[in-house]
């Protein structure tokens, strides 16, 4: 297909499913997984604790839990639920698995990652992103009129997982380990935010904003090295 | 133009619908069955009569394995068949739509009534036959009534595959598709050279480019025309909903903008059928009913187009 032909498509011409069908994916996913949401929220709380009081083992735990979540979401959500209505998703699944491998390699092996213990702009933004993913993001289903059965829970669905990972990578050091961890979550957030915007969904802005905030945090001038 | 109800296929259909009527809380069967049949037009190459309104499946039937949404789609198909509908159009590009159609056909026992129109959509023509076979399994039909090269993708090799299948009796009709007014030059070229039964393109009261060359050529070459995007994927009906329907629309029995648009399309003598897609039983009823009442003549068609242009 020539470029001029591609340009003649509107974004909504390329979307192959409706908002209702997309939102129902989360309802069915939640029904099928219940009560795993409670476990996921508990583990999310543990990760938050480890982010607030950084210790080397705690940082490794975060990387490990996030890695497990990227593989789980790739399989249970992307492959099982999303790919049947969106054939492009099958090309995303390997990227989610790659993100899990990166989290293990860069977050757990050798020196792993360091997290800041003292308040700074990157730390504030990173924690804000993580808190959004853990608490606010699932609750966004309520004002959208979807009820909690449509909630997107951290660890079980892609958007909050990508936002939480952005939060962690936004404040972590060293930079050469943190940057590669940012790429796939940022790409996912851009794809998901654009998809939601095209569908006319209210929840389009958090993933897009998260990418912007993560970049600001990452590019913010840093002081002394951290724990 | 002839008027053909389908007593036999409808009888088999009604049996299958009993179970779904209960499951999807459809209107009572009596109410469904009493609807007047649609007007028909013959496929130019074979003389087979087809209803002037069919059913599309892009987006609307891509519901994955959601049981609730599958039942809703089945209810749409039930209403469609109950009103004498036959052609359903899909493509391997449409996510789970083919499987949704297969689900509905099985639940409604409607394999004998459907005119199954699907597409070949691959830039690797060697994989074409396998793709068609996978689609056929999703639909659950013995063979397709029509296979079209989707959006002219690798059209030379894919069309050759389809013509080969037709010669071997594995598909009854062959065609090509485009939409949004794209690549009409290429379409014209293929229409002149290849033995097509159908061409599928976009045509409606505001997208009228096809009137210039493709629709006259289709008549000249005896090629049937399937019209996609009658409502511009719903944007046209949404826009017109803000305007009052002119009183003279009643002359042709158009009770809504959707019927107004469909009547404009299917009254063009080159058009075999329009294939609006919908998720709603009331909309499929409205769309099918557009083919059951009088159609505009040339003068009224001009008035319809002028009226919409002026809005
Ligand atoms: N290149 C190709 O081969 C190609 C390209 C485009 C389309 N197609 C085929 O053509 C079919 C039709 O095109 P399309 O689906 O893009 O667009 P369309 O049929 O013009 O519009 C579909 C939209 O119209 C709405 N609608 C249907 N009946 C209505 C009514 N009576 N009143 C108000 N709104 C109504 C539906 O919403 P509700 O669900 O609310 O009713 C749906 O969102 C496709 O489904 C596909 O099978 C083929």
Coordinates of C-alpha atoms and ligand atoms in Angstrom, one line a residue:
Chain A
X1 CA 0.0 0.0 0.0
X2 CA 1.4 3.4 -1.0
X3 CA 1.9 6.2 1.5
X4 CA -0.9 8.3 0.0
X5 CA -3.3 5.4 0.6
X6 CA -2.2 5.0 4.2
X7 CA -2.6 8.8 4.7
X8 CA -6.2 8.5 3.5
X9 CA -7.1 6.4 6.5
X10 CA -8.5 8.0 9.6
X11 CA -7.3 6.5 12.9
X12 CA -10.8 5.1 13.5
X13 CA -10.7 3.3 10.2
X14 CA -7.9 1.2 11.5
X15 CA -9.6 0.2 14.8
X16 CA -11.3 -3.1 14.4
X17 CA -13.4 -3.3 17.6
X18 CA -15.8 -1.1 19.6
X19 CA -15.3 0.5 23.0
X20 CA -18.0 -1.7 24.5
X21 CA -16.2 -4.9 23.4
X22 CA -12.9 -3.6 24.7
X23 CA -14.4 -2.7 28.1
X24 CA -16.2 -6.1 28.3
X25 CA -12.7 -7.8 28.0
X26 CA -11.9 -6.5 31.5
X27 CA -15.2 -7.6 33.0
X28 CA -14.8 -11.1 31.7
X29 CA -11.1 -11.1 32.7
X30 CA -12.0 -10.0 36.3
X31 CA -14.8 -12.6 36.5
X32 CA -12.4 -15.4 35.4
X33 CA -9.6 -14.4 37.7
X34 CA -11.5 -13.5 40.9
X35 CA -10.3 -13.5 43.7
X36 CA -6.8 -13.1 42.3
X37 CA -7.4 -9.3 42.3
X38 CA -6.9 -9.4 46.1
X39 CA -3.6 -11.2 45.8
X40 CA -2.5 -8.7 43.1
X41 CA -3.4 -5.7 45.2
X42 CA -1.6 -7.2 48.2
X43 CA 1.6 -7.8 46.1
X44 CA 1.2 -4.2 44.7
X45 CA 1.1 -3.0 48.3
X46 CA 4.3 -4.9 49.0
X47 CA 6.0 -3.3 46.0
X48 CA 4.9 0.1 47.2
X49 CA 6.4 -0.5 50.6
X50 CA 9.7 -1.6 49.0
X51 CA 9.6 1.6 46.9
X52 CA 9.1 3.8 49.9
X53 CA 11.8 2.1 52.0
X54 CA 14.4 1.1 49.4
X55 CA 16.6 -1.9 50.3
X56 CA 18.6 -3.9 47.7
X57 CA 16.5 -7.1 48.3
X58 CA 13.3 -5.1 48.1
X59 CA 14.3 -3.6 44.8
X60 CA 15.0 -7.1 43.5
X61 CA 11.6 -8.2 44.7
X62 CA 9.9 -5.4 42.8
X63 CA 11.8 -6.3 39.6
X64 CA 10.9 -10.0 40.1
X65 CA 7.2 -9.3 40.7
X66 CA 6.9 -6.9 37.8
X67 CA 8.7 -9.5 35.5
X68 CA 6.1 -12.2 36.6
X69 CA 3.3 -9.7 35.9
X70 CA 4.5 -8.9 32.4
X71 CA 4.6 -12.6 31.5
X72 CA 1.2 -13.2 33.1
X73 CA -0.5 -10.2 31.4
X74 CA 1.0 -11.2 28.1
X75 CA -0.5 -14.7 28.4
X76 CA -3.7 -14.2 30.3
X77 CA -4.8 -10.9 28.9
X78 CA -3.1 -10.1 25.7
X79 CA -3.0 -13.6 24.2
X80 CA -6.2 -15.1 25.6
X81 CA -8.5 -12.1 25.5
X82 CA -7.2 -9.2 23.5
X83 CA -5.6 -10.9 20.5
X84 CA -8.9 -12.5 19.3
X85 CA -10.4 -9.1 18.7
X86 CA -7.2 -7.3 17.6
X87 CA -4.8 -9.3 15.5
X88 CA -2.0 -6.7 15.9
X89 CA -1.7 -7.8 19.6
X90 CA 0.0 -11.1 18.7
X91 CA 3.0 -9.0 17.7
X92 CA 3.0 -7.2 21.1
X93 CA 3.1 -10.4 23.1
X94 CA 6.8 -11.1 22.5
X95 CA 7.6 -7.5 23.6
X96 CA 5.9 -8.1 26.9
X97 CA 8.0 -11.3 27.4
X98 CA 11.1 -9.3 26.5
X99 CA 10.2 -6.7 29.1
X100 CA 10.1 -9.4 31.7
X101 CA 13.5 -10.6 30.7
X102 CA 14.9 -7.1 30.8
X103 CA 13.4 -6.7 34.3
X104 CA 15.2 -9.8 35.4
X105 CA 18.5 -9.0 33.7
X106 CA 18.7 -5.3 34.6
X107 CA 16.8 -5.3 37.9
X108 CA 18.0 -8.5 39.5
X109 CA 21.3 -9.6 38.1
X110 CA 24.7 -8.2 39.1
X111 CA 24.3 -4.9 40.8
X112 CA 20.6 -4.6 40.0
X113 CA 18.9 -1.3 40.3
X114 CA 19.0 1.4 43.0
X115 CA 16.1 3.4 44.3
X116 CA 16.2 6.9 45.8
X117 CA 15.6 7.1 49.5
X118 CA 15.3 10.8 49.9
X119 CA 12.7 13.1 48.3
X120 CA 13.4 14.4 44.9
X121 CA 11.4 15.3 41.8
X122 CA 12.2 12.0 40.0
X123 CA 11.2 10.1 43.2
X124 CA 8.0 12.0 43.6
X125 CA 7.0 11.5 40.0
X126 CA 7.9 7.8 40.1
X127 CA 5.9 7.2 43.3
X128 CA 3.0 9.1 41.9
X129 CA 2.9 7.0 38.8
X130 CA 3.1 3.8 40.9
X131 CA 0.4 5.0 43.2
X132 CA -1.8 5.8 40.3
X133 CA -1.3 2.4 38.8
X134 CA -2.0 0.6 42.1
X135 CA -5.0 2.7 43.4
X136 CA -6.4 5.3 41.0
X137 CA -6.2 3.4 37.8
X138 CA -8.6 0.5 38.9
X139 CA -10.9 3.1 40.4
X140 CA -11.2 5.0 37.1
X141 CA -13.7 2.3 36.0
X142 CA -16.2 4.0 38.5
X143 CA -16.6 7.5 37.0
X144 CA -16.6 5.8 33.5
X145 CA -19.7 4.0 34.6
X146 CA -18.2 0.5 34.3
X147 CA -18.4 -0.5 37.9
X148 CA -15.6 -2.2 39.8
X149 CA -16.1 -5.4 37.7
X150 CA -14.5 -3.5 34.8
X151 CA -11.5 -2.3 37.0
X152 CA -8.1 -2.6 35.5
X153 CA -6.0 -4.0 38.3
X154 CA -2.2 -3.8 38.5
X155 CA -0.5 -7.1 37.7
X156 CA -3.5 -8.4 35.9
X157 CA -4.0 -5.9 33.0
X158 CA -1.5 -4.1 30.8
X159 CA -2.1 -0.3 31.4
X160 CA -1.5 -0.1 35.1
X161 CA 1.4 -2.6 34.8
X162 CA 3.1 -0.4 32.2
X163 CA 2.4 2.8 34.3
X164 CA 3.8 1.2 37.4
X165 CA 6.9 0.0 35.6
X166 CA 7.4 3.5 34.2
X167 CA 7.2 4.8 37.8
X168 CA 9.8 2.4 39.0
X169 CA 12.1 3.0 36.0
X170 CA 11.6 6.7 36.2
X171 CA 13.3 7.0 39.6
X172 CA 15.8 4.1 39.5
X173 CA 19.5 4.3 38.9
X174 CA 21.9 3.7 37.2
X175 CA 20.5 5.5 34.2
X176 CA 21.9 3.0 31.7
X177 CA 19.9 0.2 33.4
X178 CA 16.8 2.3 33.9
X179 CA 16.4 3.7 30.4
X180 CA 16.0 0.3 28.6
X181 CA 13.3 -0.7 31.1
X182 CA 11.3 2.4 30.1
X183 CA 11.0 1.7 26.4
X184 CA 8.4 -1.1 26.1
X185 CA 6.1 0.3 28.9
X186 CA 6.3 3.7 27.2
X187 CA 5.5 2.3 23.8
X188 CA 2.6 0.3 25.2
X189 CA 1.2 3.4 27.0
X190 CA 1.3 5.3 23.7
X191 CA -0.4 2.6 21.8
X192 CA -3.0 2.1 24.5
X193 CA -3.7 5.8 25.0
X194 CA -4.1 6.3 21.3
X195 CA -6.4 3.3 21.0
X196 CA -8.6 4.6 23.9
X197 CA -8.6 8.1 22.5
X198 CA -9.7 6.8 19.1
X199 CA -12.4 4.7 20.8
X200 CA -13.6 7.9 22.5
X201 CA -12.9 6.4 26.0
X202 CA -12.5 8.7 29.0
X203 CA -9.5 6.9 30.3
X204 CA -7.2 7.8 27.3
X205 CA -5.1 10.4 29.1
X206 CA -3.4 8.5 32.0
X207 CA -1.2 6.3 29.9
X208 CA -0.2 9.2 27.7
X209 CA 0.5 11.5 30.6
X210 CA 2.4 8.7 32.4
X211 CA 4.9 8.6 29.5
X212 CA 5.4 12.4 29.7
X213 CA 5.9 12.3 33.5
X214 CA 8.3 9.3 33.3
X215 CA 10.4 11.2 30.7
X216 CA 10.5 14.4 32.8
X217 CA 11.5 12.3 35.9
X218 CA 14.2 10.5 33.9
X219 CA 15.6 13.6 32.4
X220 CA 15.5 15.6 35.6
X221 CA 19.1 16.6 36.8
X222 CA 20.2 14.1 39.5
X223 CA 22.1 14.8 42.7
X224 CA 24.2 12.3 44.6
X225 CA 24.0 8.5 43.9
X226 CA 21.3 6.6 45.9
X227 CA 20.9 3.3 47.8
Chain B
X1 CA -36.6 -7.0 -10.2
X2 CA -38.5 -9.9 -8.6
X3 CA -40.0 -10.6 -5.2
X4 CA -39.0 -13.9 -3.7
X5 CA -39.7 -15.1 -0.2
X6 CA -37.8 -18.2 0.8
X7 CA -40.4 -20.5 2.3
X8 CA -38.1 -23.6 2.5
X9 CA -35.1 -22.1 4.0
X10 CA -37.2 -20.0 6.4
X11 CA -38.8 -23.1 7.7
X12 CA -35.5 -24.7 8.6
X13 CA -34.4 -21.5 10.0
X14 CA -37.4 -21.1 12.4
X15 CA -36.6 -24.5 14.0
X16 CA -33.1 -23.3 14.9
X17 CA -34.3 -20.0 16.1
X18 CA -36.5 -21.5 18.8
X19 CA -33.5 -22.2 21.0
X20 CA -31.9 -18.8 20.4
X21 CA -35.2 -16.9 20.9
X22 CA -35.3 -18.3 24.4
X23 CA -31.6 -17.6 25.0
X24 CA -31.5 -14.1 23.7
X25 CA -35.0 -13.0 24.5
X26 CA -35.9 -12.2 21.0
X27 CA -39.3 -10.9 20.0
X28 CA -41.9 -13.7 19.5
X29 CA -41.3 -15.8 16.4
X30 CA -44.7 -14.9 14.9
X31 CA -43.7 -11.2 14.9
X32 CA -40.3 -12.0 13.3
X33 CA -41.8 -14.3 10.7
X34 CA -44.5 -11.9 9.5
X35 CA -42.1 -9.3 8.1
X36 CA -42.5 -8.7 4.4
X37 CA -39.6 -10.1 2.3
X38 CA -37.0 -7.8 0.7
X39 CA -36.9 -7.0 -3.0
X40 CA -34.4 -9.0 -4.9
X41 CA -32.0 -8.4 -7.8
X42 CA -30.3 -11.0 -9.9
X43 CA -26.6 -11.7 -9.8
X44 CA -25.8 -10.6 -13.4
X45 CA -23.4 -13.6 -14.1
X46 CA -25.7 -16.3 -12.8
X47 CA -29.2 -14.9 -12.6
X48 CA -29.4 -15.9 -9.0
X49 CA -31.8 -13.6 -7.1
X50 CA -30.3 -11.9 -4.0
X51 CA -32.0 -9.5 -1.5
X52 CA -31.1 -5.9 -2.0
X53 CA -29.9 -5.6 1.6
X54 CA -27.3 -7.8 3.2
X55 CA -25.3 -7.7 6.4
X56 CA -21.7 -6.5 7.1
X57 CA -19.6 -7.6 10.0
X58 CA -16.6 -5.2 10.3
X59 CA -16.3 -4.2 14.0
X60 CA -19.9 -5.1 14.9
X61 CA -19.3 -8.9 15.0
X62 CA -15.8 -8.7 16.3
X63 CA -16.7 -9.7 19.9
X64 CA -14.2 -12.4 20.7
X65 CA -15.6 -15.1 22.9
X66 CA -17.8 -12.9 25.0
X67 CA -21.0 -15.0 25.5
X68 CA -23.3 -12.1 26.0
X69 CA -22.1 -10.3 22.9
X70 CA -22.2 -13.5 20.8
X71 CA -25.9 -13.9 21.8
X72 CA -26.5 -10.3 20.8
X73 CA -24.9 -10.9 17.3
X74 CA -27.0 -14.1 17.0
X75 CA -30.1 -12.1 17.7
X76 CA -29.2 -9.6 14.9
X77 CA -28.6 -12.5 12.5
X78 CA -31.9 -14.1 13.6
X79 CA -33.8 -10.9 12.7
X80 CA -31.9 -10.6 9.4
X81 CA -32.8 -14.1 8.3
X82 CA -36.4 -13.9 9.6
X83 CA -36.8 -10.9 7.2
X84 CA -35.5 -12.9 4.3
X85 CA -31.9 -11.7 4.5
X86 CA -29.2 -13.8 2.8
X87 CA -25.8 -12.2 2.2
X88 CA -23.4 -11.8 5.1
X89 CA -20.0 -10.3 4.3
X90 CA -16.8 -10.8 6.3
X91 CA -13.1 -11.2 6.1
X92 CA -10.2 -12.8 7.9
X93 CA -9.2 -9.2 8.6
X94 CA -12.2 -8.7 10.9
X95 CA -10.9 -10.4 14.1
X96 CA -13.4 -12.9 15.4
X97 CA -16.2 -11.8 13.1
X98 CA -16.1 -15.0 11.0
X99 CA -16.3 -17.1 14.1
X100 CA -19.2 -15.0 15.4
X101 CA -21.0 -15.6 12.1
X102 CA -20.3 -19.3 12.5
X103 CA -21.7 -19.3 16.0
X104 CA -24.9 -17.6 14.8
X105 CA -25.3 -19.8 11.8
X106 CA -25.1 -22.9 13.9
X107 CA -27.4 -21.6 16.6
X108 CA -30.0 -20.5 14.0
X109 CA -29.5 -23.6 11.8
X110 CA -29.1 -21.1 9.0
X111 CA -26.3 -22.5 6.9
X112 CA -28.8 -23.3 4.1
X113 CA -30.1 -19.7 4.0
X114 CA -26.9 -17.7 4.2
X115 CA -25.2 -16.4 1.1
X116 CA -21.7 -16.6 2.6
X117 CA -19.5 -13.8 1.2
X118 CA -15.9 -13.7 2.5
X119 CA -12.5 -12.5 1.4
X120 CA -8.9 -13.5 0.8
X121 CA -6.6 -11.1 2.5
X122 CA -2.9 -12.0 2.4
X123 CA 0.2 -10.5 0.8
X124 CA 1.5 -14.1 0.7
X125 CA -0.6 -15.7 -2.0
X126 CA 0.9 -19.1 -1.4
X127 CA -1.0 -19.1 2.0
X128 CA -4.3 -18.0 0.4
X129 CA -5.9 -21.5 0.2
X130 CA -5.1 -22.2 3.8
X131 CA -6.5 -18.9 4.8
X132 CA -9.8 -19.6 2.9
X133 CA -10.0 -23.0 4.5
X134 CA -9.5 -21.5 8.0
X135 CA -12.3 -19.0 7.3
X136 CA -14.6 -21.7 6.0
X137 CA -14.2 -23.6 9.2
X138 CA -14.9 -20.5 11.2
X139 CA -18.1 -20.0 9.3
X140 CA -19.0 -23.6 9.4
X141 CA -20.3 -23.6 5.8
X142 CA -19.5 -26.3 3.2
X143 CA -18.2 -23.7 0.8
X144 CA -18.4 -20.0 0.2
X145 CA -20.9 -18.5 -2.2
X146 CA -18.5 -15.6 -2.9
X147 CA -14.8 -15.0 -2.2
X148 CA -13.4 -11.5 -2.9
X149 CA -9.8 -10.3 -3.0
X150 CA -9.8 -7.9 0.0
X151 CA -8.7 -4.3 -0.9
X152 CA -6.9 -5.6 -4.0
X153 CA -4.1 -7.1 -1.7
X154 CA -1.8 -9.1 -4.0
X155 CA -4.7 -9.2 -6.3
X156 CA -3.2 -10.9 -9.3
X157 CA -2.1 -14.0 -7.5
X158 CA -5.0 -14.0 -5.1
X159 CA -7.6 -13.7 -7.9
X160 CA -5.9 -16.5 -9.7
X161 CA -6.3 -18.7 -6.6
X162 CA -10.0 -17.7 -6.4
X163 CA -10.7 -18.3 -10.1
X164 CA -9.0 -21.7 -9.8
X165 CA -11.3 -22.5 -6.8
X166 CA -14.3 -21.4 -8.8
X167 CA -13.3 -23.7 -11.8
X168 CA -12.9 -26.6 -9.3
X169 CA -16.4 -25.9 -7.9
X170 CA -15.0 -24.8 -4.5
X171 CA -16.6 -21.4 -4.6
X172 CA -19.6 -20.1 -6.5
X173 CA -18.7 -16.5 -7.2
X174 CA -15.5 -14.4 -7.3
X175 CA -14.9 -10.7 -6.8
X176 CA -12.7 -7.9 -5.6
X177 CA -13.2 -5.2 -3.0
X178 CA -12.2 -1.7 -2.3
X179 CA -13.7 1.1 0.0
X180 CA -13.5 4.8 0.8
X181 CA -13.2 5.5 -2.9
X182 CA -9.7 4.2 -3.0
X183 CA -7.9 2.8 -6.1
X184 CA -10.8 3.1 -8.5
X185 CA -8.4 3.1 -11.4
X186 CA -7.1 -0.3 -10.4
X187 CA -10.6 -1.6 -9.8
X188 CA -11.7 -0.4 -13.3
X189 CA -8.7 -2.1 -14.9
X190 CA -9.5 -5.4 -13.2
X191 CA -13.2 -5.1 -14.0
X192 CA -12.3 -4.8 -17.7
X193 CA -9.9 -7.7 -17.8
X194 CA -11.0 -10.4 -15.3
X195 CA -14.1 -12.6 -15.3
X196 CA -15.5 -11.2 -12.0
X197 CA -19.0 -11.9 -10.6
X198 CA -18.9 -9.1 -8.1
X199 CA -17.1 -5.9 -7.2
X200 CA -17.5 -4.4 -3.8
X201 CA -17.0 -0.7 -3.3
X202 CA -18.2 2.3 -1.2
X203 CA -21.3 4.2 -2.6
X204 CA -23.9 6.3 -0.8
X205 CA -25.7 9.6 -1.1
X206 CA -22.5 11.5 -0.3
X207 CA -19.8 9.2 -1.7
X208 CA -20.9 9.1 -5.3
X209 CA -17.6 8.8 -7.3
X210 CA -18.6 5.2 -8.3
X211 CA -21.4 6.7 -10.4
X212 CA -18.9 8.1 -12.9
X213 CA -17.2 5.0 -14.2
X214 CA -17.4 1.9 -12.0
X215 CA -21.2 1.5 -11.8
X216 CA -21.8 2.0 -15.5
X217 CA -18.9 -0.4 -16.2
X218 CA -20.3 -3.0 -13.9
X219 CA -23.6 -2.9 -15.9
X220 CA -21.8 -3.1 -19.2
X221 CA -19.6 -6.0 -18.0
X222 CA -22.4 -7.9 -16.2
X223 CA -20.7 -7.6 -12.8
X224 CA -22.7 -7.4 -9.6
X225 CA -22.0 -4.6 -7.2
X226 CA -21.9 -4.9 -3.4
X227 CA -22.0 -1.6 -1.6
X228 CA -20.0 -1.3 1.6
X229 CA -20.0 1.6 4.1
X230 CA -23.5 2.7 3.3
X231 CA -23.6 4.8 6.4
X232 CA -19.9 5.8 6.4
X233 CA -19.5 3.4 9.3
X234 CA -22.3 5.2 11.2
X235 CA -20.9 8.8 10.8
X236 CA -23.3 9.6 8.1
X237 CA -26.4 8.5 10.0
X238 CA -25.1 10.3 13.1
X239 CA -24.6 13.5 11.2
X240 CA -28.0 13.3 9.5
X241 CA -29.8 12.5 12.8
X242 CA -29.5 16.1 13.7
X243 CA -31.6 17.1 10.6
X244 CA -35.3 16.4 10.1
X245 CA -36.2 13.8 7.5
X246 CA -37.9 15.6 4.6
X247 CA -41.7 14.9 4.4
X248 CA -41.4 13.6 0.8
X249 CA -39.3 10.7 2.1
X250 CA -42.6 9.1 2.9
X251 CA -43.3 8.8 -0.8
X252 CA -40.9 5.9 -0.9
X253 CA -41.7 4.7 2.6
X254 CA -38.4 5.9 4.2
X255 CA -39.1 6.3 7.9
X256 CA -35.5 7.1 8.9
X257 CA -32.3 8.5 7.5
X258 CA -30.9 5.0 7.4
X259 CA -33.7 3.9 5.1
X260 CA -33.4 7.0 3.1
X261 CA -29.7 6.3 2.5
X262 CA -30.2 2.6 1.8
X263 CA -33.0 3.3 -0.7
X264 CA -30.8 5.8 -2.5
X265 CA -28.1 3.1 -2.8
X266 CA -30.1 0.1 -3.8
X267 CA -32.2 2.0 -6.3
X268 CA -29.1 2.4 -8.5
X269 CA -29.7 -0.3 -11.2
X270 CA -26.1 -1.5 -11.1
X271 CA -26.2 -2.2 -7.4
X272 CA -26.8 -5.8 -6.3
X273 CA -27.0 -5.1 -2.6
X274 CA -25.9 -2.8 0.2
X275 CA -24.3 -4.5 3.3
X276 CA -24.8 -2.3 6.4
X277 CA -23.4 -3.6 9.6
X278 CA -25.1 -3.3 13.0
X279 CA -25.1 -4.6 16.5
X280 CA -28.8 -3.8 17.0
X281 CA -31.9 -5.9 16.2
X282 CA -34.0 -2.7 15.7
X283 CA -31.4 -1.4 13.2
X284 CA -31.2 -4.6 11.2
X285 CA -35.0 -4.6 11.0
X286 CA -35.0 -1.0 9.8
X287 CA -32.3 -1.8 7.2
X288 CA -34.0 -4.9 5.9
X289 CA -37.3 -3.1 5.7
X290 CA -35.7 -0.5 3.4
X291 CA -35.6 -3.2 0.7
X292 CA -39.3 -4.1 1.3
X293 CA -40.9 -0.8 0.3
X294 CA -40.9 1.2 -3.0
X295 CA -37.6 2.6 -4.3
X296 CA -37.0 6.1 -5.7
X297 CA -36.9 6.7 -9.5
X298 CA -34.2 8.8 -11.1
X299 CA -35.8 12.1 -10.5
X300 CA -36.3 11.4 -6.8
X301 CA -32.8 10.0 -6.5
X302 CA -31.4 13.4 -7.8
X303 CA -33.6 15.2 -5.3
X304 CA -32.3 13.0 -2.5
X305 CA -28.7 13.7 -3.3
X306 CA -29.4 17.4 -3.7
X307 CA -31.2 17.6 -0.4
X308 CA -28.4 15.9 1.5
X309 CA -25.7 18.0 -0.2
X310 CA -27.6 21.2 0.8
X311 CA -27.7 20.2 4.5
Ligands
LIG1 N1 -12.6 -3.1 1.8 C1 -13.6 -3.8 2.1 O1 -13.7 -4.9 1.7 C2 -14.6 -3.2 3.1 C3 -14.4 -2.0 3.6 C4 -15.4 -1.4 4.5 C5 -16.5 -2.2 4.8 N2 -16.7 -3.5 4.2 C6 -17.9 -4.3 4.5 O2 -19.1 -3.4 4.5 C7 -19.8 -3.5 5.7 C8 -20.5 -2.2 6.0 O3 -19.5 -1.1 6.2 P1 -19.2 -0.6 7.6 O4 -19.5 -1.6 8.7 O5 -17.8 -0.1 7.6 O6 -20.1 0.7 7.8 P2 -21.7 1.0 7.7 O7 -22.4 -0.3 7.4 O8 -21.8 2.2 6.8 O9 -22.0 1.5 9.2 C9 -22.1 0.6 10.3 C10 -22.5 1.5 11.5 O10 -23.8 2.0 11.2 C11 -24.7 1.9 12.3 N3 -26.0 1.5 11.8 C12 -26.4 0.4 11.2 N4 -27.7 0.4 10.9 C13 -28.2 1.6 11.4 C14 -29.4 2.2 11.4 N5 -30.5 1.6 10.9 N6 -29.6 3.4 12.0 C15 -28.5 4.1 12.5 N7 -27.3 3.5 12.5 C16 -27.1 2.3 12.0 C17 -24.1 0.8 13.1 O11 -24.3 1.1 14.5 P3 -25.2 0.1 15.4 O12 -24.4 -1.1 15.7 O13 -25.5 1.0 16.6 O14 -26.4 -0.2 14.6 C18 -22.6 0.7 12.8 O15 -21.9 1.4 13.7 C19 -18.7 -3.9 6.7 O16 -19.3 -4.3 7.9 C20 -17.9 -4.9 5.9 O17 -18.6 -6.1 5.9 C21 -15.8 -4.0 3.4

